[in-house]
Amino acid sequence: MTQFTAVSDITDPIKLADEALAIKAYPHAQGQLGQNKTMVLLFFNPSLRTRLSTQKAGINLGMSVISMNAAQGWQLEFEDRIIMNTDKAEHIREAAAVVSQYADIIGIRTFPSLTDKEKDYSDFILKRFIEFASVPVISLESAIRHPLQSLADLVTIKEQTAKARPKVVLSWAPHPRALPQAVSNSFIEWMQAADMDLVITHPEGYELEGSFVKDTPVIYDQSKAFEGADFIYTKNWSSYQQYGQILNQDANWTITPEKMALTNNGKFMHCLPVRRNVVVADGVLDGPNSLVIEQANNRTFAAQAVIARMLRHQ
Ligand code: CP
């Protein structure tokens, strides 16, 4: 595996999730695999879970891990054929090539602008890095996808149910800030690839990009969508059509114990961070069916499964 940016970079999401679960049982069993290898993690945006879990995954595999806040004091130019007489001091062509001299694997986090839909959805920054890096690249969340999160979510669902095809509902919920669509896009494509019984629910106007949704049912009535659900995966996203806009902050979409009572004793999932009593009520988040901490725990083993595959093929 030379890149991990989307579910399409692998052929076997269920097998990869099983590998992560095997690693969870014995996290230090492959402590020699990454000996004398270095992973460099570049964060153009903040992170708690992705940063620490990916770093821990590398350490569990015996790697050295260097993590860098790449946004401050290091303005990169991504465009070609440009006169570099502004504040951008270094071009992506040199930067990606130079980081590749120090790293056996590079991880990159880069959020969308939420102002330029075409550029964001081309995944411009991640793709430019991959173009000029000479070592494998892992997305730590790009403008449009968050594959390590989605793999951890699949791992969590698999370990929580014996059903081959549980009903999984992706529900929009309100939020005071405009957030990317990346987690939701990515969750949809991983659930589709794993053949889960996926349903999407959101207010009208929050339709996600069609190439992600494909033929997944979209139900605008949240209560109806929740009926019989085994898992409620909640995430806010800003509008895709009216790109980056907040159209609705309707508190009726908050996940409450009453809404969860419509499900099949469903489990609550969220990638975190989450706004209490805006996205989800305390009674759900702190309740016995909340999986959010286990999801965060599984981030380590998901990352470790991906990094282990990359190391085995170097
Ligand atoms: N879920 C997630 O990616 O969290 P961080 O933004 O803290 O990495």
CSV table of C-alpha atoms and ligand atoms in Angstrom, one decimal:
chain,number,residue,atom,x,y,z
A,1,MET,CA,0.0,0.0,0.0
A,2,THR,CA,1.6,3.3,-1.1
A,3,GLN,CA,-1.2,5.6,0.0
A,4,PHE,CA,-4.1,5.5,2.4
A,5,THR,CA,-6.5,8.3,1.5
A,6,ALA,CA,-9.8,6.6,0.8
A,7,VAL,CA,-11.5,3.1,1.0
A,8,SER,CA,-10.6,2.7,-2.7
A,9,ASP,CA,-6.9,2.4,-1.7
A,10,ILE,CA,-7.7,-1.0,-0.3
A,11,THR,CA,-9.6,-4.0,-1.6
A,12,ASP,CA,-10.7,-5.6,1.6
A,13,PRO,CA,-12.1,-3.2,4.3
A,14,ILE,CA,-13.5,-6.0,6.4
A,15,LYS,CA,-10.2,-7.9,6.4
A,16,LEU,CA,-8.4,-4.6,7.4
A,17,ALA,CA,-10.8,-4.1,10.2
A,18,ASP,CA,-10.2,-7.7,11.3
A,19,GLU,CA,-6.4,-7.0,11.2
A,20,ALA,CA,-7.0,-4.0,13.5
A,21,LEU,CA,-9.0,-6.2,15.9
A,22,ALA,CA,-6.2,-8.7,16.0
A,23,ILE,CA,-3.8,-5.9,16.8
A,24,LYS,CA,-6.1,-4.7,19.5
A,25,ALA,CA,-5.7,-8.1,21.2
A,26,TYR,CA,-1.9,-8.0,21.0
A,27,PRO,CA,-0.9,-4.4,20.3
A,28,HIS,CA,2.8,-5.0,20.9
A,29,ALA,CA,3.2,-8.2,18.9
A,30,GLN,CA,4.7,-6.4,15.9
A,31,GLY,CA,7.1,-4.2,17.8
A,32,GLN,CA,10.0,-5.1,15.4
A,33,LEU,CA,8.2,-4.3,12.2
A,34,GLY,CA,9.0,-0.6,12.3
A,35,GLN,CA,12.5,-0.8,13.8
A,36,ASN,CA,14.8,1.9,12.3
A,37,LYS,CA,11.8,3.5,10.4
A,38,THR,CA,10.5,7.0,10.9
A,39,MET,CA,7.0,8.4,10.5
A,40,VAL,CA,6.5,12.1,10.1
A,41,LEU,CA,3.1,13.5,10.9
A,42,LEU,CA,2.3,17.0,9.5
A,43,PHE,CA,-0.7,18.8,10.9
A,44,PHE,CA,-2.0,21.8,9.0
A,45,ASN,CA,-5.0,21.8,11.4
A,46,PRO,CA,-5.4,20.9,15.1
A,47,SER,CA,-5.9,17.4,16.3
A,48,LEU,CA,-6.1,15.4,19.6
A,49,ARG,CA,-7.2,11.9,18.7
A,50,THR,CA,-5.6,11.5,15.2
A,51,ARG,CA,-2.3,12.9,16.4
A,52,LEU,CA,-2.0,10.8,19.5
A,53,SER,CA,-3.4,7.6,18.2
A,54,THR,CA,-1.3,7.6,15.0
A,55,GLN,CA,1.8,8.4,17.0
A,56,LYS,CA,1.0,5.6,19.5
A,57,ALA,CA,0.4,3.2,16.6
A,58,GLY,CA,3.8,4.0,15.2
A,59,ILE,CA,5.4,3.6,18.6
A,60,ASN,CA,3.6,0.2,19.1
A,61,LEU,CA,5.2,-0.9,15.8
A,62,GLY,CA,8.7,0.2,17.0
A,63,MET,CA,8.9,3.3,14.8
A,64,SER,CA,10.3,6.7,15.6
A,65,VAL,CA,7.6,9.3,15.1
A,66,ILE,CA,8.0,13.0,14.5
A,67,SER,CA,4.9,15.2,14.7
A,68,MET,CA,4.9,18.8,13.4
A,69,ASN,CA,2.4,21.6,13.5
A,70,ALA,CA,2.8,22.6,9.9
A,71,ALA,CA,0.5,25.6,9.7
A,72,GLN,CA,2.4,28.1,11.8
A,73,GLY,CA,5.3,29.9,10.3
A,74,TRP,CA,5.6,27.7,7.3
A,75,GLN,CA,3.5,29.0,4.4
A,76,LEU,CA,3.6,26.6,1.5
A,77,GLU,CA,2.9,27.4,-2.2
A,78,PHE,CA,0.9,24.7,-3.9
A,79,GLU,CA,0.4,26.3,-7.4
A,80,ASP,CA,2.8,25.8,-10.3
A,81,ARG,CA,4.1,28.4,-12.7
A,82,ILE,CA,3.8,31.1,-10.0
A,83,ILE,CA,6.1,34.0,-9.0
A,84,MET,CA,6.7,33.4,-5.3
A,85,ASN,CA,6.9,37.0,-4.2
A,86,THR,CA,4.2,36.8,-1.4
A,87,ASP,CA,4.4,35.3,2.1
A,88,LYS,CA,4.7,31.7,0.9
A,89,ALA,CA,8.3,30.8,1.4
A,90,GLU,CA,8.5,27.2,0.2
A,91,HIS,CA,7.0,25.3,-2.7
A,92,ILE,CA,5.2,21.9,-2.3
A,93,ARG,CA,7.6,20.4,-4.8
A,94,GLU,CA,10.6,20.9,-2.5
A,95,ALA,CA,8.7,20.5,0.8
A,96,ALA,CA,7.2,17.1,0.0
A,97,ALA,CA,10.5,15.8,-1.5
A,98,VAL,CA,12.5,17.1,1.5
A,99,VAL,CA,10.1,15.6,4.1
A,100,SER,CA,10.5,12.3,2.2
A,101,GLN,CA,14.2,12.3,3.0
A,102,TYR,CA,13.5,12.1,6.7
A,103,ALA,CA,10.4,9.8,6.6
A,104,ASP,CA,9.6,6.3,5.6
A,105,ILE,CA,5.9,7.2,5.9
A,106,ILE,CA,4.3,10.6,5.9
A,107,GLY,CA,0.9,11.5,7.5
A,108,ILE,CA,-0.9,14.7,6.5
A,109,ARG,CA,-3.9,16.5,8.0
A,110,THR,CA,-5.4,19.3,5.8
A,111,PHE,CA,-8.9,20.6,6.3
A,112,PRO,CA,-11.0,22.2,3.5
A,113,SER,CA,-11.3,25.9,2.9
A,114,LEU,CA,-15.1,25.6,2.9
A,115,THR,CA,-15.0,28.5,0.4
A,116,ASP,CA,-13.8,26.9,-2.8
A,117,LYS,CA,-15.8,23.8,-3.4
A,118,GLU,CA,-14.1,22.8,-6.6
A,119,LYS,CA,-10.6,23.0,-5.2
A,120,ASP,CA,-11.6,21.3,-1.9
A,121,TYR,CA,-13.3,18.4,-3.6
A,122,SER,CA,-10.2,17.9,-5.9
A,123,ASP,CA,-8.4,17.2,-2.6
A,124,PHE,CA,-5.7,19.5,-3.9
A,125,ILE,CA,-3.3,19.8,-1.0
A,126,LEU,CA,-3.2,16.0,-0.2
A,127,LYS,CA,-2.8,15.1,-3.9
A,128,ARG,CA,0.0,17.6,-4.4
A,129,PHE,CA,1.8,16.1,-1.4
A,130,ILE,CA,1.4,12.6,-2.7
A,131,GLU,CA,2.6,13.8,-6.2
A,132,PHE,CA,5.9,15.1,-4.8
A,133,ALA,CA,6.5,12.7,-1.9
A,134,SER,CA,8.7,9.7,-2.6
A,135,VAL,CA,7.4,7.6,0.4
A,136,PRO,CA,3.8,6.3,1.3
A,137,VAL,CA,1.4,8.9,2.5
A,138,ILE,CA,-1.5,8.5,5.0
A,139,SER,CA,-4.4,10.9,5.2
A,140,LEU,CA,-4.9,12.1,8.7
A,141,GLU,CA,-8.1,13.8,7.4
A,142,SER,CA,-8.2,15.6,4.1
A,143,ALA,CA,-10.6,18.2,2.7
A,144,ILE,CA,-13.1,15.5,1.8
A,145,ARG,CA,-12.3,12.3,3.7
A,146,HIS,CA,-11.1,10.9,7.1
A,147,PRO,CA,-10.2,7.3,6.3
A,148,LEU,CA,-8.5,6.4,9.6
A,149,GLN,CA,-11.6,7.6,11.5
A,150,SER,CA,-13.8,5.5,9.2
A,151,LEU,CA,-11.7,2.4,9.6
A,152,ALA,CA,-11.8,2.8,13.4
A,153,ASP,CA,-15.6,3.3,13.1
A,154,LEU,CA,-15.9,0.0,11.1
A,155,VAL,CA,-13.7,-1.7,13.7
A,156,THR,CA,-16.0,-0.5,16.5
A,157,ILE,CA,-19.2,-1.6,14.7
A,158,LYS,CA,-17.7,-5.0,14.0
A,159,GLU,CA,-16.7,-5.6,17.6
A,160,GLN,CA,-20.1,-4.5,18.9
A,161,THR,CA,-22.4,-6.7,16.8
A,162,ALA,CA,-22.6,-10.2,15.6
A,163,LYS,CA,-24.9,-9.1,12.7
A,164,ALA,CA,-23.3,-9.1,9.3
A,165,ARG,CA,-25.5,-6.3,8.1
A,166,PRO,CA,-26.6,-4.1,11.0
A,167,LYS,CA,-28.8,-1.0,10.4
A,168,VAL,CA,-26.5,2.0,10.6
A,169,VAL,CA,-27.9,5.5,10.5
A,170,LEU,CA,-25.7,8.5,9.7
A,171,SER,CA,-27.6,11.5,11.3
A,172,TRP,CA,-26.8,15.2,10.8
A,173,ALA,CA,-27.1,17.2,14.1
A,174,PRO,CA,-26.8,21.0,14.7
A,175,HIS,CA,-23.6,22.8,15.4
A,176,PRO,CA,-22.7,26.5,15.8
A,177,ARG,CA,-19.8,26.4,13.4
A,178,ALA,CA,-19.5,25.4,9.8
A,179,LEU,CA,-17.8,22.0,9.7
A,180,PRO,CA,-16.4,20.0,6.8
A,181,GLN,CA,-18.2,17.1,5.2
A,182,ALA,CA,-15.1,14.8,5.4
A,183,VAL,CA,-16.1,12.5,8.2
A,184,SER,CA,-19.6,12.0,6.8
A,185,ASN,CA,-18.4,11.4,3.2
A,186,SER,CA,-15.8,9.0,4.4
A,187,PHE,CA,-18.1,7.1,6.8
A,188,ILE,CA,-20.6,6.6,3.9
A,189,GLU,CA,-18.0,5.1,1.5
A,190,TRP,CA,-16.6,2.8,4.2
A,191,MET,CA,-20.1,1.6,5.3
A,192,GLN,CA,-21.0,1.0,1.6
A,193,ALA,CA,-17.8,-0.9,1.0
A,194,ALA,CA,-18.5,-3.0,4.1
A,195,ASP,CA,-22.0,-3.7,2.9
A,196,MET,CA,-23.7,-2.3,6.0
A,197,ASP,CA,-27.5,-1.4,5.9
A,198,LEU,CA,-26.8,2.3,5.8
A,199,VAL,CA,-29.4,5.1,6.0
A,200,ILE,CA,-28.7,8.8,5.9
A,201,THR,CA,-30.9,11.4,7.6
A,202,HIS,CA,-30.5,15.2,7.5
A,203,PRO,CA,-32.6,18.4,7.0
A,204,GLU,CA,-33.3,19.3,3.4
A,205,GLY,CA,-30.5,21.4,2.1
A,206,TYR,CA,-27.8,19.3,3.6
A,207,GLU,CA,-27.5,16.7,0.8
A,208,LEU,CA,-24.0,15.4,0.5
A,209,GLU,CA,-22.1,15.1,-2.7
A,210,GLY,CA,-23.8,12.5,-5.0
A,211,SER,CA,-20.7,10.4,-5.7
A,212,PHE,CA,-20.4,9.6,-2.0
A,213,VAL,CA,-24.2,9.0,-1.4
A,214,LYS,CA,-24.8,6.9,-4.5
A,215,ASP,CA,-27.9,4.8,-3.9
A,216,THR,CA,-27.8,5.0,0.0
A,217,PRO,CA,-31.4,5.9,1.2
A,218,VAL,CA,-31.8,9.5,2.4
A,219,ILE,CA,-34.7,10.0,4.8
A,220,TYR,CA,-35.5,13.6,5.9
A,221,ASP,CA,-37.6,12.5,8.9
A,222,GLN,CA,-35.0,11.7,11.5
A,223,SER,CA,-37.4,9.8,13.8
A,224,LYS,CA,-38.4,7.5,11.0
A,225,ALA,CA,-34.8,6.9,10.0
A,226,PHE,CA,-34.0,5.9,13.6
A,227,GLU,CA,-36.6,3.1,13.7
A,228,GLY,CA,-34.9,-0.2,14.3
A,229,ALA,CA,-31.4,1.2,14.0
A,230,ASP,CA,-28.5,-0.8,15.6
A,231,PHE,CA,-26.1,2.2,15.4
A,232,ILE,CA,-26.7,5.9,15.3
A,233,TYR,CA,-23.6,7.7,13.9
A,234,THR,CA,-24.0,11.4,14.4
A,235,LYS,CA,-22.0,14.2,12.7
A,236,ASN,CA,-22.6,17.8,11.8
A,237,TRP,CA,-21.6,19.0,8.4
A,238,SER,CA,-22.1,22.3,6.6
A,239,SER,CA,-24.1,22.5,3.4
A,240,TYR,CA,-22.4,21.0,0.2
A,241,GLN,CA,-24.8,22.8,-2.2
A,242,GLN,CA,-24.6,26.2,-0.6
A,243,TYR,CA,-21.0,25.4,0.1
A,244,GLY,CA,-19.7,25.8,3.6
A,245,GLN,CA,-22.9,27.5,4.8
A,246,ILE,CA,-24.9,26.9,8.0
A,247,LEU,CA,-28.5,26.6,6.9
A,248,ASN,CA,-30.1,25.2,10.0
A,249,GLN,CA,-29.4,25.0,13.7
A,250,ASP,CA,-32.7,23.3,14.6
A,251,ALA,CA,-32.4,21.8,18.1
A,252,ASN,CA,-35.0,19.2,17.1
A,253,TRP,CA,-32.1,17.4,15.4
A,254,THR,CA,-30.1,17.0,18.6
A,255,ILE,CA,-29.7,13.3,19.6
A,256,THR,CA,-31.7,12.8,22.7
A,257,PRO,CA,-32.7,9.7,24.9
A,258,GLU,CA,-36.2,10.0,23.4
A,259,LYS,CA,-34.8,9.7,19.8
A,260,MET,CA,-32.5,6.8,20.8
A,261,ALA,CA,-35.6,5.0,22.3
A,262,LEU,CA,-36.8,4.7,18.7
A,263,THR,CA,-33.9,2.4,17.8
A,264,ASN,CA,-33.2,-1.3,18.3
A,265,ASN,CA,-31.4,-0.5,21.6
A,266,GLY,CA,-29.0,1.3,19.2
A,267,LYS,CA,-25.5,2.3,20.1
A,268,PHE,CA,-24.5,6.0,19.8
A,269,MET,CA,-21.3,6.9,17.8
A,270,HIS,CA,-19.5,10.2,17.2
A,271,CYS,CA,-15.9,10.8,16.0
A,272,LEU,CA,-15.3,13.5,18.7
A,273,PRO,CA,-14.9,16.3,19.5
A,274,VAL,CA,-18.6,16.8,20.2
A,275,ARG,CA,-20.6,19.7,21.5
A,276,ARG,CA,-22.7,18.5,24.5
A,277,ASN,CA,-26.4,19.3,24.5
A,278,VAL,CA,-26.0,20.8,21.0
A,279,VAL,CA,-25.1,17.7,18.9
A,280,VAL,CA,-26.1,15.2,21.6
A,281,ALA,CA,-27.7,15.3,25.0
A,282,ASP,CA,-25.7,14.3,28.1
A,283,GLY,CA,-28.1,11.5,28.7
A,284,VAL,CA,-27.0,9.8,25.5
A,285,LEU,CA,-23.3,10.7,25.5
A,286,ASP,CA,-22.9,9.5,29.1
A,287,GLY,CA,-25.3,6.5,28.8
A,288,PRO,CA,-24.4,2.8,28.5
A,289,ASN,CA,-24.9,2.7,24.7
A,290,SER,CA,-22.4,5.4,24.0
A,291,LEU,CA,-19.4,4.1,22.0
A,292,VAL,CA,-17.5,7.3,21.6
A,293,ILE,CA,-14.5,6.5,23.9
A,294,GLU,CA,-14.2,3.0,22.4
A,295,GLN,CA,-14.2,4.6,18.9
A,296,ALA,CA,-11.3,6.9,20.1
A,297,ASN,CA,-9.5,3.8,21.5
A,298,ASN,CA,-9.9,2.0,18.2
A,299,ARG,CA,-8.2,4.8,16.3
A,300,THR,CA,-4.8,3.4,17.5
A,301,PHE,CA,-5.5,-0.1,16.2
A,302,ALA,CA,-6.9,1.2,12.9
A,303,ALA,CA,-3.8,3.3,12.3
A,304,GLN,CA,-1.6,0.4,13.4
A,305,ALA,CA,-3.2,-1.9,10.9
A,306,VAL,CA,-2.7,0.6,8.1
A,307,ILE,CA,0.9,1.4,9.0
A,308,ALA,CA,1.8,-2.3,9.4
A,309,ARG,CA,0.6,-3.0,5.9
A,310,MET,CA,2.7,-0.1,4.5
A,311,LEU,CA,5.8,-1.3,6.5
A,312,ARG,CA,5.4,-4.9,5.2
A,313,HIS,CA,5.4,-3.7,1.6
A,314,GLN,CA,8.5,-1.4,1.9
B,1,CP,N1,-11.9,12.4,15.4
B,1,CP,C1,-10.8,13.2,15.2
B,1,CP,O1,-10.2,13.1,14.1
B,1,CP,O2,-10.4,13.9,16.2
B,1,CP,P1,-9.1,14.9,16.2
B,1,CP,O3,-9.6,16.1,15.3
B,1,CP,O4,-8.9,15.3,17.6
B,1,CP,O5,-8.0,14.3,15.6
